[in-house]
Amino acid sequence: TQLLEQSPQFLSIQEGENLTVYCNSSSVFSSLQWYRQEPGEGPVLLVTVVTGGEVKKLKRLTFQFGDARKDSSLHITAAQPGDTGLYLCAGRQEYGNKLVFGAGTILRVKS
Amino acid sequence: GAGVSQSPRYKVAKRGQDVALRCDPISGHVSLFWYQQALGQGPEFLTYFQNEAQLDKSGLPSDRFFAERPEGSVSTLKIQRTQQEDSAVYLCASSLGPRAFFEAFFGQGTRLTVV
């Protein structure tokens, strides 16, 4: 069973559209990280959120950590073909410091 | 070094062969993680080190998998008697420490193919 449920699994949209990726769990995390991964490469860190309710913006990307620190979302405004990739959320467990990943969302932005 | 370095990038092993995968973490990083990633999926946790201590090895799929970090820096993941189901990308990550806000940085991974 996946500790972190990511949705949707796959998203294919046109350039300029907005999208949201969700990451949900019944467990509390001390922090949550979002990564983007391209084929043949390792995941690249986008952001870390630590505080419940925290919102962080990175250009056209907005990340939110749920108040209870059990869920998170990634919103992309005006998607571009360069945003194409596998988006992963990862939560650091409160006890043991293990970093657990969701199954990922494959995003394809068509021009 | 500037980032996490893994070697080799690609490894082809015959079934039954032993393999060793190396990870050089970012200098000074205390925490080190190993993950296994299937194509198009999220990484699955294998094991975690804090310095030289292996604090969590709950994700190792069988006793054929063994990881070590003897001096608290470089780590090696060893797979004995490889099987086809071991084919995957093996990722290593390091972070400054175990605190929540210490971000984990990944290497490029080693793609293992067992034939």
Short mmCIF file of C-alpha atoms in Angstrom, two decimals:
data_model
loop_
_atom_site.label_atom_id
_atom_site.label_comp_id
_atom_site.label_asym_id
_atom_site.label_seq_id
_atom_site.Cartn_x
_atom_site.Cartn_y
_atom_site.Cartn_z
CA THR A 1 0.00 0.00 0.00
CA GLN A 2 1.30 3.43 -0.95
CA LEU A 3 1.72 5.63 2.12
CA LEU A 4 1.43 8.73 -0.07
CA GLU A 5 -1.29 8.70 -2.72
CA GLN A 6 -0.63 10.94 -5.70
CA SER A 7 -3.23 11.96 -8.23
CA PRO A 8 -3.67 12.04 -11.08
CA GLN A 9 -1.24 9.37 -12.25
CA PHE A 10 -1.06 10.85 -15.73
CA LEU A 11 -1.94 14.27 -17.10
CA SER A 12 -1.78 15.42 -20.71
CA ILE A 13 -2.66 19.06 -21.30
CA GLN A 14 -2.20 21.85 -23.80
CA GLU A 15 0.32 24.63 -23.34
CA GLY A 16 -1.17 27.49 -21.34
CA GLU A 17 -3.54 25.39 -19.24
CA ASN A 18 -3.45 25.24 -15.46
CA LEU A 19 -3.18 22.02 -13.47
CA THR A 20 -3.06 20.72 -9.92
CA VAL A 21 -1.38 17.58 -8.61
CA TYR A 22 -2.43 16.18 -5.26
CA CYS A 23 -0.53 14.22 -2.65
CA ASN A 24 -2.56 12.69 0.19
CA SER A 25 -1.91 10.51 3.19
CA SER A 26 -3.48 9.43 6.45
CA SER A 27 -0.10 9.91 8.10
CA VAL A 28 1.46 13.09 9.44
CA PHE A 29 4.79 14.17 7.97
CA SER A 30 7.37 16.47 9.50
CA SER A 31 8.06 17.89 6.04
CA LEU A 32 7.09 17.29 2.46
CA GLN A 33 9.18 17.72 -0.66
CA TRP A 34 8.28 17.95 -4.32
CA TYR A 35 10.62 16.71 -7.01
CA ARG A 36 10.65 16.73 -10.79
CA GLN A 37 12.35 13.94 -12.66
CA GLU A 38 13.25 13.65 -16.33
CA PRO A 39 13.98 10.33 -18.07
CA GLY A 40 17.41 8.96 -17.23
CA GLU A 41 18.01 11.47 -14.46
CA GLY A 42 17.60 11.54 -10.71
CA PRO A 43 14.79 13.52 -9.05
CA VAL A 44 15.52 17.23 -8.74
CA LEU A 45 14.23 19.00 -5.66
CA LEU A 46 11.69 21.77 -6.33
CA VAL A 47 10.57 22.76 -2.84
CA THR A 48 10.36 21.70 0.80
CA VAL A 49 7.38 22.63 2.98
CA VAL A 50 7.60 22.19 6.72
CA THR A 51 4.82 24.12 8.43
CA GLY A 52 1.14 23.13 8.28
CA GLY A 53 -0.72 25.52 5.98
CA GLU A 54 2.49 26.73 4.38
CA VAL A 55 2.33 28.04 0.81
CA LYS A 56 5.41 28.47 -1.34
CA LYS A 57 5.66 29.90 -4.83
CA LEU A 58 8.33 29.16 -7.38
CA LYS A 59 7.60 31.21 -10.51
CA ARG A 60 4.50 29.53 -12.03
CA LEU A 61 4.46 26.74 -9.42
CA THR A 62 2.55 27.03 -6.15
CA PHE A 63 2.99 24.45 -3.42
CA GLN A 64 0.75 24.05 -0.40
CA PHE A 65 1.13 21.91 2.71
CA GLY A 66 -2.09 20.92 4.43
CA ASP A 67 -2.92 22.31 7.87
CA ALA A 68 -2.61 18.84 9.40
CA ARG A 69 0.62 18.09 7.48
CA LYS A 70 -0.99 15.05 5.86
CA ASP A 71 -1.46 16.35 2.33
CA SER A 72 0.00 18.70 -0.22
CA SER A 73 -0.73 20.11 -3.63
CA LEU A 74 1.26 21.45 -6.55
CA HIS A 75 -0.44 23.94 -8.85
CA ILE A 76 1.11 24.96 -12.16
CA THR A 77 -0.17 28.07 -13.92
CA ALA A 78 0.07 28.42 -17.69
CA ALA A 79 1.91 25.14 -18.24
CA GLN A 80 4.70 25.04 -20.78
CA PRO A 81 6.23 22.10 -22.71
CA GLY A 82 9.32 22.44 -20.53
CA ASP A 83 7.21 21.45 -17.52
CA THR A 84 6.86 17.95 -18.93
CA GLY A 85 8.19 15.30 -16.58
CA LEU A 86 7.48 13.04 -13.63
CA TYR A 87 6.43 14.96 -10.52
CA LEU A 88 7.00 13.25 -7.20
CA CYS A 89 5.96 14.15 -3.69
CA ALA A 90 7.95 12.78 -0.79
CA GLY A 91 7.19 12.99 2.90
CA ARG A 92 9.68 12.74 5.73
CA GLN A 93 8.17 10.62 8.47
CA GLU A 94 7.95 12.07 11.95
CA TYR A 95 9.65 9.07 13.47
CA GLY A 96 12.68 7.50 11.85
CA ASN A 97 13.27 10.21 9.24
CA LYS A 98 12.50 7.88 6.34
CA LEU A 99 11.61 9.77 3.15
CA VAL A 100 8.65 8.05 1.46
CA PHE A 101 7.52 8.79 -2.07
CA GLY A 102 4.23 8.87 -3.88
CA ALA A 103 3.91 6.90 -7.13
CA GLY A 104 4.34 10.07 -9.17
CA THR A 105 2.37 12.08 -11.71
CA ILE A 106 3.49 11.97 -15.32
CA LEU A 107 2.81 15.38 -16.85
CA ARG A 108 2.88 15.97 -20.58
CA VAL A 109 2.40 19.49 -21.89
CA LYS A 110 1.72 19.71 -25.61
CA SER A 111 2.55 22.80 -27.64
CA GLY B 1 31.74 17.32 -4.44
CA ALA B 2 29.04 19.53 -5.87
CA GLY B 3 26.37 16.88 -5.94
CA VAL B 4 25.60 13.25 -5.22
CA SER B 5 27.59 11.01 -7.52
CA GLN B 6 26.68 7.44 -8.37
CA SER B 7 28.64 4.85 -10.28
CA PRO B 8 28.37 3.08 -12.55
CA ARG B 9 25.55 4.87 -14.44
CA TYR B 10 24.64 1.64 -16.19
CA LYS B 11 25.27 -1.96 -15.23
CA VAL B 12 24.32 -5.11 -17.09
CA ALA B 13 24.62 -8.27 -15.03
CA LYS B 14 24.01 -11.87 -15.86
CA ARG B 15 21.49 -13.58 -13.62
CA GLY B 16 23.29 -14.95 -10.58
CA GLN B 17 26.11 -12.42 -10.71
CA ASP B 18 26.93 -10.18 -7.75
CA VAL B 19 26.94 -6.40 -8.27
CA ALA B 20 28.12 -3.41 -6.23
CA LEU B 21 26.72 0.08 -6.70
CA ARG B 22 28.55 3.08 -5.32
CA CYS B 23 27.26 6.37 -3.93
CA ASP B 24 29.36 9.43 -3.11
CA PRO B 25 27.14 11.81 -1.12
CA ILE B 26 27.54 15.55 -0.86
CA SER B 27 30.48 16.28 1.43
CA GLY B 28 29.39 16.73 5.03
CA HIS B 29 25.96 15.19 4.57
CA VAL B 30 25.09 12.98 7.50
CA SER B 31 22.03 11.20 6.13
CA LEU B 32 22.12 8.85 3.15
CA PHE B 33 19.24 7.00 1.52
CA TRP B 34 19.02 4.23 -1.09
CA TYR B 35 15.95 3.83 -3.28
CA GLN B 36 14.82 1.45 -6.02
CA GLN B 37 12.77 2.90 -8.88
CA ALA B 38 10.82 1.01 -11.51
CA LEU B 39 10.11 2.71 -14.83
CA GLY B 40 7.50 5.48 -14.50
CA GLN B 41 7.04 4.86 -10.79
CA GLY B 42 8.05 6.66 -7.63
CA PRO B 43 11.20 5.56 -5.81
CA GLU B 44 10.76 2.82 -3.21
CA PHE B 45 12.75 3.15 0.00
CA LEU B 46 15.46 0.55 0.59
CA THR B 47 17.63 1.72 3.47
CA TYR B 48 18.81 4.76 5.46
CA PHE B 49 22.11 5.66 7.11
CA GLN B 50 22.94 8.32 9.62
CA ASN B 51 26.71 8.61 9.44
CA GLU B 52 27.96 5.01 9.45
CA ALA B 53 24.94 3.63 11.29
CA GLN B 54 22.31 1.86 9.24
CA LEU B 55 19.20 2.99 11.12
CA ASP B 56 16.55 1.55 8.81
CA LYS B 57 16.83 -1.33 6.37
CA SER B 58 13.17 -2.21 6.30
CA GLY B 59 12.91 -1.68 2.53
CA LEU B 60 15.57 -4.16 1.47
CA PRO B 61 13.58 -6.75 -0.51
CA SER B 62 15.62 -9.81 0.47
CA ASP B 63 18.76 -10.93 2.21
CA ARG B 64 20.51 -10.75 -1.15
CA PHE B 65 20.58 -6.96 -0.70
CA PHE B 66 23.21 -5.46 1.56
CA ALA B 67 24.29 -1.85 2.09
CA GLU B 68 27.18 -0.36 3.99
CA ARG B 69 28.70 3.02 4.78
CA PRO B 70 31.75 2.11 6.85
CA GLU B 71 33.28 5.57 7.28
CA GLY B 72 30.11 7.60 7.18
CA SER B 73 30.65 8.99 3.70
CA VAL B 74 30.73 6.72 0.62
CA SER B 75 28.10 3.99 0.56
CA THR B 76 27.87 0.76 -1.38
CA LEU B 77 24.74 -1.20 -2.21
CA LYS B 78 25.52 -4.83 -2.96
CA ILE B 79 23.16 -7.27 -4.58
CA GLN B 80 24.13 -10.92 -4.50
CA ARG B 81 22.96 -13.55 -6.98
CA THR B 82 21.04 -11.01 -9.05
CA GLN B 83 17.60 -11.91 -10.40
CA GLN B 84 15.67 -10.40 -13.28
CA GLU B 85 13.27 -8.71 -10.86
CA ASP B 86 16.22 -6.73 -9.51
CA SER B 87 16.35 -4.77 -12.78
CA ALA B 88 15.59 -1.15 -11.88
CA VAL B 89 17.20 2.21 -11.32
CA TYR B 90 18.92 2.47 -7.95
CA LEU B 91 18.98 5.99 -6.56
CA CYS B 92 21.05 7.40 -3.76
CA ALA B 93 20.20 10.60 -1.88
CA SER B 94 21.90 12.54 0.87
CA SER B 95 20.87 15.29 3.23
CA LEU B 96 22.67 17.47 5.71
CA GLY B 97 21.03 15.74 8.65
CA PRO B 98 17.90 14.07 9.93
CA ARG B 99 15.97 17.25 10.75
CA ALA B 100 12.72 17.83 8.87
CA PHE B 101 13.89 20.83 6.91
CA PHE B 102 17.08 19.20 5.68
CA GLU B 103 16.43 18.62 2.04
CA ALA B 104 17.43 15.41 0.27
CA PHE B 105 19.41 15.61 -2.96
CA PHE B 106 19.57 12.74 -5.41
CA GLY B 107 22.22 11.33 -7.67
CA GLN B 108 21.52 10.40 -11.28
CA GLY B 109 21.05 6.77 -10.37
CA THR B 110 22.45 3.46 -11.57
CA ARG B 111 20.35 1.58 -14.09
CA LEU B 112 20.76 -2.13 -13.43
CA THR B 113 19.66 -4.61 -16.07
CA VAL B 114 19.79 -8.30 -15.21
CA VAL B 115 19.80 -10.59 -18.23
#
